[in-house]
Amino acid sequence: MGKAKSALKSQEEALARARAVVEKAASICAERGWRLAGAYLVGSRARGDYTADSDVDLVLVVEGVKGLNALERLEAFKEALAPGVEIRVYTPEEWMGDGVWMRSLRKEAKPLWDSFK
């Protein structure tokens, strides 16, 4: 049957917001001497089972955040956040980990910024 036009339009808008967040995150990394190694769309927007009201889930893979806890990592990127966009920040080692959670995220992830190729 396909997606309703409103859902498809919401996907275009969501991807535009996601790309803007990623660009700002890359800028924040540069300012702090970190490196954005990857940014991935995950969740329903990546899997294709989103609705018009679905949020945007992003994974940022950042060299330089090792030793920071999850809240400190989010705090570092607070200026990049946008309404309806949720982020998780991982180190490259965490992202490439063999745990069930990371394997699941990587399986559905759609790259928006990827230096892991």
Coordinates of C-alpha atoms in Angstrom, one line a residue:
M1 CA 0.0 0.0 0.0
G2 CA 2.9 2.5 0.7
K3 CA 3.2 5.4 3.1
A4 CA 0.7 8.2 3.2
K5 CA 1.9 11.5 1.7
S6 CA 2.0 13.1 5.2
A7 CA 4.3 10.4 6.5
L8 CA 6.6 10.7 3.4
K9 CA 6.7 14.5 3.9
S10 CA 7.5 14.0 7.5
Q11 CA 10.4 11.7 6.6
E12 CA 11.8 14.4 4.3
E13 CA 11.5 17.0 7.1
A14 CA 13.0 14.6 9.6
L15 CA 16.0 13.8 7.5
A16 CA 16.6 17.6 7.0
R17 CA 16.5 18.1 10.8
A18 CA 18.8 15.1 11.3
R19 CA 21.3 16.5 8.8
A20 CA 21.3 19.9 10.5
V21 CA 21.9 18.2 13.9
V22 CA 24.8 16.2 12.4
E23 CA 26.4 19.3 10.8
K24 CA 26.1 21.2 14.2
A25 CA 27.5 18.1 16.0
A26 CA 30.5 18.1 13.6
S27 CA 31.1 21.8 14.4
I28 CA 31.0 21.1 18.1
C29 CA 33.4 18.3 17.7
A30 CA 35.8 20.5 15.8
E31 CA 35.6 23.2 18.5
R32 CA 36.4 20.7 21.2
G33 CA 39.2 18.9 19.4
W34 CA 37.1 15.8 18.9
R35 CA 36.2 14.0 15.7
L36 CA 32.8 13.0 14.4
A37 CA 33.6 9.5 13.2
G38 CA 30.0 8.6 12.2
A39 CA 26.4 9.7 12.5
Y40 CA 23.5 7.3 11.9
L41 CA 19.8 7.3 11.6
V42 CA 18.4 4.5 13.8
G43 CA 14.9 3.5 15.0
S44 CA 11.7 3.7 13.1
R45 CA 12.9 6.3 10.6
A46 CA 15.8 4.0 9.7
R47 CA 13.7 0.9 9.6
G48 CA 10.9 2.5 7.6
D49 CA 8.1 1.7 10.1
Y50 CA 7.8 5.3 11.1
T51 CA 4.6 7.4 11.2
A52 CA 4.2 11.1 10.6
D53 CA 4.6 11.7 14.3
S54 CA 7.7 9.5 14.9
D55 CA 10.8 11.2 16.3
V56 CA 14.2 11.0 14.8
D57 CA 16.8 8.8 16.6
L58 CA 20.4 9.5 15.9
V59 CA 23.6 7.9 16.9
L60 CA 26.7 10.1 17.0
V61 CA 30.1 8.2 17.1
V62 CA 32.7 10.6 18.5
E63 CA 36.4 10.2 19.1
G64 CA 37.1 12.2 22.2
V65 CA 34.2 11.4 24.5
K66 CA 35.8 8.4 26.2
G67 CA 35.6 8.9 30.0
L68 CA 32.4 11.0 29.7
N69 CA 29.2 9.5 31.0
A70 CA 26.0 9.5 28.9
L71 CA 24.7 12.8 30.5
E72 CA 28.0 14.6 30.0
R73 CA 28.0 13.5 26.3
L74 CA 24.5 14.8 25.8
E75 CA 25.4 18.0 27.5
A76 CA 28.3 18.5 25.1
F77 CA 25.9 18.3 22.2
K78 CA 22.9 20.2 23.7
E79 CA 23.4 23.1 21.2
A80 CA 23.0 20.7 18.3
L81 CA 19.7 19.3 19.5
A82 CA 16.4 20.0 17.7
P83 CA 12.8 19.3 18.5
G84 CA 11.8 15.8 17.7
V85 CA 15.5 14.6 17.5
E86 CA 16.9 12.2 20.1
I87 CA 20.7 11.5 20.1
R88 CA 22.9 8.8 21.6
V89 CA 26.7 9.5 21.7
Y90 CA 29.1 6.6 21.6
T91 CA 32.9 6.2 21.2
P92 CA 34.1 4.3 18.1
E93 CA 35.0 1.4 20.3
E94 CA 31.5 1.3 21.8
W95 CA 29.9 1.6 18.4
M96 CA 31.9 -1.3 17.0
G97 CA 31.3 -3.4 20.1
D98 CA 29.9 -6.9 20.0
G99 CA 27.0 -6.5 22.4
V100 CA 23.4 -7.3 21.4
W101 CA 22.3 -3.7 21.6
M102 CA 25.1 -2.3 19.4
R103 CA 24.8 -5.1 16.8
S104 CA 21.1 -4.3 16.6
L105 CA 21.7 -0.6 16.2
R106 CA 24.3 -1.1 13.5
K107 CA 22.0 -3.5 11.6
E108 CA 19.3 -0.9 11.2
A109 CA 21.6 2.2 11.0
K110 CA 21.5 4.4 7.9
P111 CA 24.7 6.5 7.6
L112 CA 24.4 10.2 7.5
W113 CA 28.1 10.8 8.2
D114 CA 30.3 7.7 8.0
S115 CA 34.1 7.4 8.2
F116 CA 33.9 3.7 9.1
K117 CA 34.0 2.5 5.4

